[in-house]
Amino acid sequence: MPMTALFFLGRSAAGLPAAPFTAFDWISRKLPGPIVTFGIDSMVAVIRRAGFRRISGAAKAAEQSLAVMGFLLYAALAGALLFALFRSLGRPGPIQRFRHFRDLRNGRGISSTFLGFTAGMAFSIPLILIYLGARAFTGAAPFGASVWFLLIFAAWGASLGFVYRRLALSSAPPPSETTTRPGPGPVSAESLDRRTFLIRVGGAAATLTVAGAVVSAWLSTRRRSPASYQEPWSSGHPLPNAGAEVRPVPGTRPELTPVGEHYRIDINAGAPAIPEESWRLRIGGLAERPKEWTLAGIRDGFPPQDLFITLSCISNPIAGSLIGTQRWTGVPLKRLLEEVRPLASAAFLNIRAADGYHESLPLSEAMEDERVMLAYAWDGLPLTAEHGFPLRIYRPDHYGMKQPKWIERIDLAGTAEAGYWVKRGWDAEARMRITSVIDTVGTDMETGSATEGGNGGRAVPIGGIAHGGARGVSRVEVRVDDGPWQPARIRAPLSGLTWVLWRFDWPFSPGNHVFTVRCRDGAGAVQIETRSPVRPDGATGLHSEAVML
Ligand SMILES: Nc1nc2c(c(=O)[nH]1)N[C@H]1C(S)=C(S)[C@@H](COP(=O)(O)O)O[C@H]1N2
Ligand SMILES: [Mo]
């Protein structure tokens, strides 16, 4: 436990890797796709059943606790091994022939503290190899990170060795010179001593754990605060549709999702912390002039493009929370491609991210659609570590899995490499499905009575969102019980790439009712009513709310 706390202290204080996350991320990349997917699906199912509204927050917390528990298990096993080692070395036996291991208990020869120190280092080696193999997850230099792992494990081993020695000394039969030791009774001074010692060890461990946790929590809030001095774009500007005629029903989700509330999904227990100074974007492969950029080079070298965008995860269940809308700022990918000059043989862009995630897209898409962009800001501020600092890509009409965060390299190639999740059984196209959700049925939940509606008389305002990828939404309809589909009113959206807010003011009639919503996208395609799961190509089905009025 103290070791875990120290790891997280290092992580929040100096951006050092935390062994539990390092190991967890490595394992989740190595496991076969179906197992990982099954794990995620069951986690999402449990979280939804437990009633958490924000799936991704709860999922990350669950992942992180799993990582910590797994690590505690590793440490417990390693500790048990270490104790077994001390014991066998302390006992008379063949190994005693090595003079140095003689009398581990009496402290002569090699001490168990030193032995623990060395063995502890040995236990850190698998983790160091994993860290080095995974490349810079946290941005900490490989050498520094390795020393950090070694040190923490050595300290852990040494303290175990020290504890072992104290326990062994106190339980050892009294040395022969003091056979005539006077003793008052059955409770010897030594066993009391032993108990106080154990209590002290426990106390020290607990103190270290709590102190580590508190300091690291404090540090990570402090780390976040510099960004909060900067104003997000939305706090100083009205939204582009501020004057829209159709008003959202109170209780509908915010039209622009605050960055801190936007869902987060990726393959890392902790977000990669990439230092801006050492980061470069490299575009190469089948190009006349491969080139690399710094973040400032991208930010200052091209006119910025701002787009309001709704992003959704392919794992978002019907009416789930893995969808959000933000104002993205970046530069059309086309601008950078024009500088590297793709060769005629180039047909695809293979994108690599710092966490090993990868995806690809057709070169023609990037050249023909300027909305395909490399984005560096959300809501007017640099991307947060969670959402892809320093750079991520946007591709209209595709689920989030096609859009890597933390991009480092783009290779022009003749063929496309199947993406990270595509290799694990998800749809290669991952085109966004048409979806619609009821956010609120405007009743006063306390009294169960309907609120005043917009149509003059008593009406129940019903509101929510509808989304058709980059195709827009042309029609939203609501059905009450088994009645006919009736048109809802659509609020002008933030852009053609975002969800729309809609409202339906339904003449109040008391009783139990079920409201269902469906929509059509901008091309007139109607939302699929048949229920299908998120895998492999996104959930379909209609959302209903049952309400007692
Ligand atoms: N490098 C990297 N990019 C990634 C992922 C990832 O695991 N690693 N996950 C993808 C998935 S599945 C989704 S849904 C979106 C989520 O973006 P967000 O966390 O900013 O909402 O990021 C995408 N980009
Ligand atoms: Mo996703």
Coordinates of C-alpha atoms and ligand atoms in Angstrom, one line a residue:
M1 CA 0.0 0.0 0.0
P2 CA 2.7 2.6 0.9
M3 CA 4.5 1.6 -2.3
T4 CA 1.3 2.3 -4.4
A5 CA 0.8 5.6 -2.7
L6 CA 4.4 6.6 -3.4
F7 CA 4.0 5.7 -7.1
F8 CA 1.0 8.0 -7.3
L9 CA 2.8 10.7 -5.4
G10 CA 5.6 10.5 -8.0
R11 CA 3.0 10.6 -10.8
S12 CA 1.3 13.7 -9.6
A13 CA 4.5 15.5 -8.4
A14 CA 6.8 14.8 -11.3
G15 CA 4.8 13.0 -14.0
L16 CA 6.6 9.8 -13.2
P17 CA 5.0 6.6 -14.3
A18 CA 2.9 4.7 -11.7
A19 CA 3.6 1.0 -11.9
P20 CA 0.0 -0.1 -11.4
F21 CA -1.1 1.8 -14.5
T22 CA 1.9 0.8 -16.5
A23 CA 1.2 -2.9 -15.9
F24 CA -2.5 -2.6 -16.4
D25 CA -2.2 -0.8 -19.7
W26 CA 0.3 -3.3 -20.9
I27 CA -1.9 -6.3 -20.0
S28 CA -5.0 -4.7 -21.6
R29 CA -3.1 -4.3 -24.9
K30 CA -1.8 -7.9 -24.8
L31 CA -5.1 -9.6 -24.0
P32 CA -7.0 -10.9 -27.0
G33 CA -9.6 -8.4 -28.3
P34 CA -12.7 -10.4 -27.4
I35 CA -11.6 -10.6 -23.8
V36 CA -10.9 -6.9 -23.5
T37 CA -14.2 -6.0 -25.3
F38 CA -16.1 -8.4 -23.0
G39 CA -14.4 -6.8 -20.0
I40 CA -15.4 -3.3 -21.1
D41 CA -18.9 -4.4 -22.0
S42 CA -19.5 -6.0 -18.7
M43 CA -18.0 -3.0 -16.9
V44 CA -20.4 -0.6 -18.8
A45 CA -23.3 -2.9 -18.1
V46 CA -22.5 -3.0 -14.3
I47 CA -22.0 0.7 -14.2
R48 CA -25.3 1.4 -15.9
R49 CA -27.1 -1.0 -13.7
A50 CA -25.6 0.6 -10.7
G51 CA -27.1 3.8 -11.9
F52 CA -24.1 6.0 -12.6
R53 CA -25.0 8.6 -15.2
R54 CA -21.5 9.3 -16.4
I55 CA -20.3 6.0 -17.8
S56 CA -16.8 7.0 -18.7
G57 CA -15.9 8.6 -15.4
A58 CA -17.1 5.5 -13.5
A59 CA -15.4 3.2 -16.0
K60 CA -12.0 5.0 -15.6
A61 CA -12.4 4.8 -11.8
A62 CA -13.2 1.1 -12.1
E63 CA -10.2 0.5 -14.4
Q64 CA -7.9 2.4 -12.1
S65 CA -9.0 0.4 -9.0
L66 CA -8.5 -2.8 -10.9
A67 CA -5.0 -1.6 -11.8
V68 CA -4.3 -0.8 -8.2
M69 CA -5.7 -4.1 -6.9
G70 CA -3.8 -6.1 -9.4
F71 CA -0.6 -4.3 -8.4
L72 CA -1.3 -4.9 -4.7
L73 CA -1.6 -8.6 -5.6
Y74 CA 1.7 -8.5 -7.4
A75 CA 3.3 -6.8 -4.4
A76 CA 1.8 -9.3 -2.0
L77 CA 3.0 -12.3 -4.0
A78 CA 6.4 -10.7 -4.3
G79 CA 6.5 -10.0 -0.6
A80 CA 5.6 -13.6 0.2
L81 CA 8.3 -14.8 -2.0
L82 CA 10.8 -12.5 -0.4
F83 CA 9.8 -13.7 3.1
A84 CA 10.2 -17.3 2.0
L85 CA 13.6 -16.4 0.6
F86 CA 14.7 -14.9 3.9
R87 CA 13.4 -17.9 5.9
S88 CA 15.1 -20.4 3.7
L89 CA 18.4 -18.5 3.8
G90 CA 18.1 -18.1 7.6
R91 CA 17.7 -21.8 8.1
P92 CA 20.6 -24.2 8.3
G93 CA 20.9 -25.9 5.0
P94 CA 23.0 -26.3 1.9
I95 CA 22.8 -22.6 1.1
Q96 CA 24.5 -21.9 4.4
R97 CA 27.6 -23.0 2.8
F98 CA 27.7 -19.6 1.2
R99 CA 29.3 -17.8 4.2
H100 CA 27.5 -14.6 3.6
F101 CA 24.1 -16.0 4.1
R102 CA 25.0 -17.5 7.4
D103 CA 23.1 -16.2 10.4
L104 CA 20.6 -14.0 8.6
R105 CA 18.7 -13.9 11.9
N106 CA 21.5 -12.7 14.1
G107 CA 22.4 -10.1 11.7
R108 CA 25.8 -11.5 11.0
G109 CA 26.8 -12.1 7.4
I110 CA 24.6 -10.5 4.8
S111 CA 21.6 -8.7 6.3
S112 CA 18.0 -9.3 5.3
T113 CA 17.6 -5.6 4.8
F114 CA 20.3 -5.6 2.2
L115 CA 18.9 -8.8 0.6
G116 CA 15.5 -7.2 0.5
F117 CA 16.9 -4.1 -1.1
T118 CA 18.5 -6.2 -3.9
A119 CA 15.6 -8.6 -4.4
G120 CA 13.2 -5.6 -4.4
M121 CA 15.1 -4.2 -7.4
A122 CA 14.8 -7.5 -9.1
F123 CA 11.0 -7.4 -8.7
S124 CA 10.9 -4.0 -10.4
I125 CA 12.6 -5.3 -13.6
P126 CA 9.5 -6.8 -15.3
L127 CA 7.8 -3.4 -14.8
I128 CA 10.7 -1.5 -16.1
L129 CA 10.8 -3.7 -19.2
I130 CA 7.1 -3.1 -19.7
Y131 CA 7.5 0.6 -19.4
L132 CA 10.4 0.7 -21.8
G133 CA 8.6 -1.6 -24.2
A134 CA 5.5 0.6 -24.2
R135 CA 7.5 3.8 -25.0
A136 CA 6.8 7.1 -23.4
F137 CA 3.4 6.8 -21.9
T138 CA 3.8 9.5 -19.4
G139 CA 6.5 11.4 -21.1
A140 CA 8.9 10.8 -18.3
A141 CA 12.4 10.0 -19.6
P142 CA 13.1 6.2 -19.8
F143 CA 16.2 6.5 -17.6
G144 CA 14.6 8.5 -14.9
A145 CA 11.5 6.3 -14.9
S146 CA 13.7 3.1 -14.6
V147 CA 15.6 4.6 -11.6
W148 CA 12.3 5.5 -10.0
F149 CA 11.0 2.0 -10.3
L150 CA 14.2 0.6 -9.0
L151 CA 14.3 2.9 -6.0
I152 CA 10.8 2.4 -4.9
F153 CA 11.0 -1.4 -5.2
A154 CA 14.4 -1.4 -3.4
A155 CA 13.0 0.7 -0.6
W156 CA 10.0 -1.7 -0.4
G157 CA 12.3 -4.8 -0.3
A158 CA 14.6 -3.2 2.2
S159 CA 11.8 -2.4 4.6
L160 CA 10.4 -5.9 4.3
G161 CA 13.9 -7.2 5.0
F162 CA 14.1 -4.9 8.0
V163 CA 10.8 -6.1 9.3
Y164 CA 11.7 -9.7 8.8
R165 CA 14.9 -9.2 10.7
R166 CA 13.2 -7.6 13.7
L167 CA 10.6 -10.3 13.8
A168 CA 13.2 -13.1 13.4
L169 CA 15.4 -11.6 16.1
S170 CA 12.6 -11.2 18.6
S171 CA 11.2 -14.7 18.1
A172 CA 14.6 -16.4 18.0
P173 CA 15.5 -18.5 21.0
P174 CA 17.7 -16.4 23.3
P175 CA 21.3 -16.6 22.4
S176 CA 23.2 -19.2 24.5
E177 CA 25.2 -16.7 26.5
T178 CA 22.1 -15.5 28.3
T179 CA 20.5 -18.8 29.3
T180 CA 20.1 -17.6 32.9
R181 CA 18.0 -14.7 31.8
P182 CA 15.5 -13.8 34.5
G183 CA 12.0 -13.6 33.3
P184 CA 8.8 -12.7 35.2
G185 CA 6.3 -14.9 33.5
P186 CA 4.9 -16.5 30.4
V187 CA 4.5 -13.2 28.5
S188 CA 8.1 -12.4 27.7
A189 CA 9.3 -8.9 27.1
E190 CA 10.2 -10.0 23.6
S191 CA 6.7 -11.0 22.5
L192 CA 5.4 -7.7 23.8
D193 CA 8.1 -6.0 21.9
R194 CA 7.1 -8.0 18.9
R195 CA 3.6 -6.8 19.1
T196 CA 4.4 -3.1 19.6
F197 CA 6.9 -3.5 16.7
L198 CA 4.2 -4.9 14.4
I199 CA 1.8 -2.2 15.4
R200 CA 4.4 0.4 14.7
V201 CA 5.1 -1.1 11.3
G202 CA 1.4 -1.1 10.5
G203 CA 1.1 2.4 11.7
A204 CA 4.0 3.6 9.6
A205 CA 2.7 1.9 6.5
A206 CA -0.8 3.4 7.0
T207 CA 0.7 6.9 7.6
L208 CA 2.8 6.7 4.5
T209 CA -0.2 5.5 2.4
V210 CA -2.5 8.2 3.6
A211 CA 0.2 10.9 3.4
G212 CA 1.1 9.8 -0.1
A213 CA -2.5 9.8 -1.2
V214 CA -3.3 13.2 0.3
V215 CA -0.2 14.9 -1.1
S216 CA -0.7 13.4 -4.5
A217 CA -4.4 14.5 -4.6
W218 CA -3.3 18.0 -3.5
L219 CA -0.6 18.1 -6.2
S220 CA -2.9 17.0 -9.0
T221 CA -5.5 19.7 -8.2
R222 CA -2.7 22.3 -8.1
R223 CA -1.4 21.0 -11.4
R224 CA -4.7 21.5 -13.0
S225 CA -5.2 25.0 -11.8
P226 CA -2.8 27.0 -14.2
A227 CA -5.2 26.2 -17.0
S228 CA -8.1 27.4 -15.0
Y229 CA -6.6 30.9 -15.0
Q230 CA -7.3 31.0 -18.7
E231 CA -10.9 31.6 -19.7
P232 CA -12.5 29.0 -21.9
W233 CA -13.9 30.5 -25.1
S234 CA -17.5 29.7 -24.1
S235 CA -17.4 31.9 -20.9
G236 CA -16.8 35.0 -23.0
H237 CA -18.8 34.3 -26.1
P238 CA -22.5 33.6 -26.9
L239 CA -23.1 30.4 -28.8
P240 CA -23.6 30.8 -32.6
N241 CA -27.3 29.7 -32.3
A242 CA -28.0 31.9 -29.2
G243 CA -30.9 33.6 -30.9
A244 CA -32.5 30.3 -32.1
E245 CA -36.3 30.4 -31.9
V246 CA -36.8 27.0 -30.3
R247 CA -35.7 27.1 -26.6
P248 CA -34.4 24.0 -24.9
V249 CA -36.7 22.4 -22.3
P250 CA -35.2 23.0 -18.8
G251 CA -33.5 19.7 -17.9
T252 CA -32.2 19.1 -21.4
R253 CA -28.4 18.5 -21.3
P254 CA -26.2 21.5 -22.1
E255 CA -25.9 22.1 -25.8
L256 CA -22.1 22.6 -25.4
T257 CA -20.6 20.0 -23.1
P258 CA -18.2 21.6 -20.6
V259 CA -14.7 20.1 -21.2
G260 CA -14.6 18.7 -17.7
E261 CA -17.8 16.8 -18.2
H262 CA -17.1 15.5 -21.7
Y263 CA -16.8 11.7 -21.7
R264 CA -13.3 10.2 -21.9
I265 CA -12.5 6.9 -23.6
D266 CA -9.1 5.5 -24.3
I267 CA -6.9 2.5 -23.7
N268 CA -4.9 4.1 -20.9
A269 CA -5.6 4.0 -17.2
G270 CA -3.9 7.3 -16.8
A271 CA -3.8 9.8 -19.7
P272 CA -0.4 10.2 -21.4
A273 CA 1.3 13.4 -20.2
I274 CA 3.2 14.6 -23.2
P275 CA 5.7 17.5 -22.7
E276 CA 5.2 20.1 -25.4
E277 CA 9.0 20.8 -25.7
S278 CA 9.9 17.3 -26.9
W279 CA 6.8 16.6 -28.8
R280 CA 6.8 16.7 -32.7
L281 CA 4.3 15.7 -35.3
R282 CA 6.1 13.8 -38.1
I283 CA 4.4 13.3 -41.5
G284 CA 6.4 11.0 -43.7
G285 CA 6.2 7.8 -45.7
L286 CA 5.2 8.2 -49.4
A287 CA 5.9 11.9 -49.4
E288 CA 8.2 14.1 -51.5
R289 CA 9.2 16.2 -48.5
P290 CA 8.6 14.4 -45.2
K291 CA 8.4 17.0 -42.5
E292 CA 8.0 17.6 -38.7
W293 CA 6.3 20.3 -36.8
T294 CA 6.3 21.6 -33.2
L295 CA 2.9 22.4 -31.7
A296 CA 3.7 26.1 -32.0
G297 CA 4.6 25.5 -35.6
I298 CA 1.1 24.1 -36.3
R299 CA -0.7 26.6 -34.2
D300 CA 1.1 29.7 -35.6
G301 CA 1.9 28.4 -39.1
F302 CA -1.7 28.0 -40.4
P303 CA -4.9 29.9 -40.0
P304 CA -7.0 28.2 -37.3
Q305 CA -10.3 26.6 -38.0
D306 CA -13.1 26.4 -35.4
L307 CA -15.8 23.7 -35.6
F308 CA -18.6 22.7 -33.3
I309 CA -18.4 19.0 -33.2
T310 CA -20.4 16.2 -31.6
L311 CA -18.1 13.2 -30.8
S312 CA -19.5 9.8 -29.8
C313 CA -18.0 6.5 -28.8
I314 CA -19.1 3.5 -30.8
S315 CA -19.6 1.9 -27.4
N316 CA -22.3 4.4 -26.4
P317 CA -25.5 2.5 -25.7
I318 CA -28.9 4.0 -26.6
A319 CA -29.3 7.1 -24.4
G320 CA -25.8 6.6 -23.0
S321 CA -23.4 9.3 -21.8
L322 CA -20.5 8.6 -24.2
I323 CA -21.4 11.5 -26.4
G324 CA -20.5 15.2 -26.2
T325 CA -20.3 18.4 -28.1
Q326 CA -17.3 20.8 -28.1
R327 CA -15.8 23.7 -30.0
W328 CA -12.7 22.2 -31.7
T329 CA -9.9 24.4 -33.0
G330 CA -7.2 23.2 -35.3
V331 CA -5.9 23.2 -38.9
P332 CA -7.2 21.3 -41.9
L333 CA -5.0 18.2 -42.3
K334 CA -4.9 19.1 -46.0
R335 CA -2.7 22.2 -45.3
L336 CA 0.0 20.0 -43.8
L337 CA -0.2 17.4 -46.5
E338 CA 0.2 20.1 -49.1
E339 CA 3.6 20.9 -47.5
V340 CA 4.9 17.3 -47.5
R341 CA 3.5 16.6 -51.0
P342 CA 2.1 13.0 -51.1
L343 CA 3.5 10.8 -53.8
A344 CA 1.1 9.5 -56.5
S345 CA 1.4 6.0 -54.9
A346 CA 0.1 7.2 -51.5
A347 CA -3.6 6.3 -50.9
F348 CA -3.9 6.1 -47.1
L349 CA -2.8 7.9 -43.9
N350 CA -1.7 5.7 -41.1
I351 CA -1.9 7.6 -37.8
R352 CA 0.2 6.6 -34.7
A353 CA -0.4 7.9 -31.2
A354 CA 1.9 8.1 -28.2
D355 CA 0.0 5.4 -26.4
G356 CA 0.4 2.9 -29.3
Y357 CA -3.1 3.5 -30.6
H358 CA -3.4 3.7 -34.3
E359 CA -6.0 4.3 -37.1
S360 CA -6.0 5.1 -40.7
L361 CA -8.0 7.1 -43.2
P362 CA -8.1 7.5 -47.0
L363 CA -5.8 10.3 -48.3
S364 CA -8.6 11.4 -50.6
E365 CA -10.9 12.1 -47.6
A366 CA -8.3 14.4 -46.1
M367 CA -7.6 16.2 -49.4
E368 CA -11.3 16.7 -50.3
D369 CA -12.8 17.5 -46.9
E370 CA -11.3 20.5 -45.1
R371 CA -13.2 19.6 -41.9
V372 CA -10.8 16.7 -41.5
M373 CA -8.5 18.5 -39.1
L374 CA -5.7 18.2 -36.6
A375 CA -7.1 19.8 -33.5
Y376 CA -5.1 21.4 -30.6
A377 CA -7.8 23.2 -28.6
W378 CA -11.2 22.5 -27.1
D379 CA -13.3 25.5 -26.0
G380 CA -10.4 27.8 -26.9
L381 CA -7.9 26.2 -24.5
P382 CA -5.2 23.7 -25.3
L383 CA -6.4 20.1 -25.2
T384 CA -6.3 18.6 -21.7
A385 CA -4.1 15.5 -21.3
E386 CA -7.2 13.4 -21.1
H387 CA -8.6 14.7 -24.4
G388 CA -5.4 14.3 -26.4
F389 CA -2.8 17.0 -25.7
P390 CA -1.1 18.1 -27.8
L391 CA -2.9 17.0 -31.0
R392 CA -5.8 14.9 -32.1
I393 CA -7.6 14.4 -35.4
Y394 CA -11.2 15.0 -36.4
R395 CA -13.0 13.0 -39.1
P396 CA -16.6 14.0 -39.8
D397 CA -19.3 11.3 -39.5
H398 CA -17.1 8.7 -37.8
Y399 CA -17.2 7.3 -34.2
G400 CA -14.4 8.3 -31.8
M401 CA -12.5 5.1 -32.4
K402 CA -11.4 6.4 -35.8
Q403 CA -10.0 9.6 -34.4
P404 CA -6.7 9.2 -32.5
K405 CA -5.7 11.5 -29.7
W406 CA -2.0 12.2 -28.7
I407 CA -0.9 11.9 -32.4
E408 CA 2.8 11.7 -33.0
R409 CA 3.2 10.4 -36.6
I410 CA 1.2 10.2 -39.8
D411 CA 2.6 7.9 -42.5
L412 CA 1.5 8.1 -46.1
A413 CA 1.2 4.6 -47.5
G414 CA -0.2 2.5 -50.3
T415 CA -2.4 0.4 -48.0
A416 CA -4.3 1.1 -44.8
E417 CA -3.3 -0.6 -41.6
A418 CA -6.3 -1.9 -39.7
G419 CA -7.0 0.3 -36.7
Y420 CA -6.5 -0.7 -33.0
W421 CA -10.1 -1.6 -32.4
V422 CA -10.7 -2.8 -35.9
K423 CA -8.1 -5.5 -35.2
R424 CA -10.1 -6.3 -32.1
G425 CA -13.4 -7.0 -33.9
W426 CA -15.0 -3.6 -34.3
D427 CA -16.4 -2.2 -37.5
A428 CA -13.7 -0.9 -40.0
E429 CA -16.0 1.9 -41.2
A430 CA -17.4 3.0 -37.8
R431 CA -19.8 5.5 -39.4
M432 CA -22.0 7.3 -36.8
R433 CA -25.5 5.9 -36.4
I434 CA -28.6 8.1 -36.3
T435 CA -29.7 8.4 -32.6
S436 CA -32.2 10.3 -30.5
V437 CA -32.7 10.6 -26.8
I438 CA -35.3 12.0 -24.4
D439 CA -33.4 14.0 -21.7
T440 CA -36.4 15.3 -19.8
V441 CA -40.1 15.0 -19.5
G442 CA -40.9 18.4 -17.9
T443 CA -42.7 17.3 -14.8
D444 CA -42.2 18.4 -11.3
M445 CA -40.9 15.2 -9.8
E446 CA -41.8 16.3 -6.3
T447 CA -45.5 16.7 -6.9
G448 CA -45.8 14.6 -10.1
S449 CA -47.6 17.5 -11.8
A450 CA -47.0 18.9 -15.2
T451 CA -45.4 22.3 -15.7
E452 CA -46.7 25.1 -17.8
G453 CA -46.0 24.5 -21.4
G454 CA -45.4 26.7 -24.5
N455 CA -48.7 26.2 -26.3
G456 CA -50.8 28.3 -24.1
G457 CA -52.6 25.7 -22.0
R458 CA -51.2 23.0 -19.7
A459 CA -48.6 21.2 -21.6
V460 CA -45.8 18.8 -20.8
P461 CA -42.6 19.9 -22.4
I462 CA -40.4 17.0 -23.5
G463 CA -36.9 17.6 -24.7
G464 CA -33.7 15.9 -25.7
I465 CA -31.1 15.5 -28.4
A466 CA -30.9 13.9 -31.8
H467 CA -27.8 13.2 -33.8
G468 CA -27.1 12.0 -37.3
G469 CA -23.3 12.3 -37.5
A470 CA -22.2 14.9 -40.0
R471 CA -25.5 14.4 -42.0
G472 CA -27.5 16.6 -39.6
V473 CA -31.0 15.9 -38.4
S474 CA -34.0 16.8 -40.5
R475 CA -36.9 15.5 -38.4
V476 CA -37.6 14.5 -34.8
E477 CA -40.8 12.7 -33.9
V478 CA -42.3 11.7 -30.6
R479 CA -44.8 9.0 -29.9
V480 CA -47.0 8.9 -26.8
D481 CA -48.0 5.4 -25.7
D482 CA -49.2 3.7 -28.9
G483 CA -50.3 6.9 -30.6
P484 CA -49.1 8.3 -33.9
W485 CA -45.6 9.8 -34.4
Q486 CA -45.9 13.5 -34.0
P487 CA -43.3 16.1 -35.1
A488 CA -41.1 17.8 -32.5
R489 CA -39.6 21.2 -33.0
I490 CA -35.9 21.2 -33.8
R491 CA -33.6 24.0 -32.4
A492 CA -31.1 25.3 -34.9
P493 CA -27.9 23.4 -34.1
L494 CA -24.4 24.8 -33.2
S495 CA -23.2 23.5 -36.6
G496 CA -24.0 20.8 -39.2
L497 CA -21.6 18.5 -37.3
T498 CA -23.4 18.6 -33.9
W499 CA -26.5 17.1 -32.3
V500 CA -29.7 19.1 -32.3
L501 CA -31.8 19.9 -29.3
W502 CA -35.5 19.3 -29.8
R503 CA -38.7 19.9 -27.9
F504 CA -42.2 18.5 -28.0
D505 CA -44.9 20.3 -26.0
W506 CA -47.5 17.6 -25.3
P507 CA -51.0 18.5 -24.1
F508 CA -51.2 17.2 -20.6
S509 CA -53.3 14.2 -19.7
P510 CA -52.9 12.4 -16.4
G511 CA -51.9 8.8 -16.0
N512 CA -48.9 6.6 -16.9
H513 CA -47.4 7.3 -20.2
V514 CA -44.5 6.0 -22.3
F515 CA -42.8 8.6 -24.6
T516 CA -40.6 7.4 -27.4
V517 CA -38.5 9.4 -29.8
R518 CA -37.1 8.8 -33.3
C519 CA -35.5 10.9 -35.9
R520 CA -34.3 11.2 -39.5
D521 CA -30.9 12.4 -40.6
G522 CA -30.2 15.2 -43.0
A523 CA -30.5 12.8 -46.0
G524 CA -33.9 11.6 -44.8
A525 CA -32.7 8.2 -43.6
V526 CA -34.8 7.1 -40.6
Q527 CA -33.4 5.9 -37.3
I528 CA -33.3 2.1 -37.1
E529 CA -35.9 0.9 -34.6
T530 CA -34.6 -2.7 -34.2
R531 CA -32.4 -3.0 -31.1
S532 CA -28.8 -4.0 -31.7
P533 CA -25.9 -3.9 -29.3
V534 CA -22.9 -1.5 -29.6
R535 CA -20.7 -4.2 -31.0
P536 CA -19.6 -4.3 -33.8
D537 CA -20.9 -1.1 -35.4
G538 CA -22.8 1.0 -32.9
A539 CA -26.1 0.6 -31.1
T540 CA -29.5 1.0 -32.8
G541 CA -32.9 1.1 -31.3
L542 CA -35.3 3.7 -29.9
H543 CA -35.3 5.4 -26.6
S544 CA -38.4 5.5 -24.4
E545 CA -39.2 7.1 -21.0
A546 CA -42.1 5.9 -18.9
V547 CA -43.5 8.7 -16.7
M548 CA -46.4 8.9 -14.2
L549 CA -48.3 12.1 -14.7
Ligands
LIG1 N1 -4.5 7.7 -28.8 C1 -5.7 7.3 -28.6 N2 -6.7 7.9 -29.2 C2 -8.0 7.6 -29.0 C3 -8.3 6.5 -28.2 C4 -7.3 5.8 -27.6 O1 -7.5 4.9 -26.8 N3 -6.0 6.2 -27.8 N4 -9.7 6.1 -28.1 C5 -10.6 6.6 -29.1 C6 -12.0 6.4 -28.7 S1 -12.6 4.8 -28.7 C7 -12.8 7.5 -28.5 S2 -14.5 7.2 -28.3 C8 -12.3 8.9 -28.5 C9 -12.7 9.6 -27.2 O2 -12.2 10.9 -27.1 P1 -12.4 11.7 -25.8 O3 -11.9 10.8 -24.7 O4 -11.7 13.0 -26.0 O5 -13.9 11.9 -25.6 O6 -10.9 8.9 -28.5 C10 -10.4 8.0 -29.5 N5 -9.0 8.3 -29.7
MO2 MO -14.8 4.9 -28.4

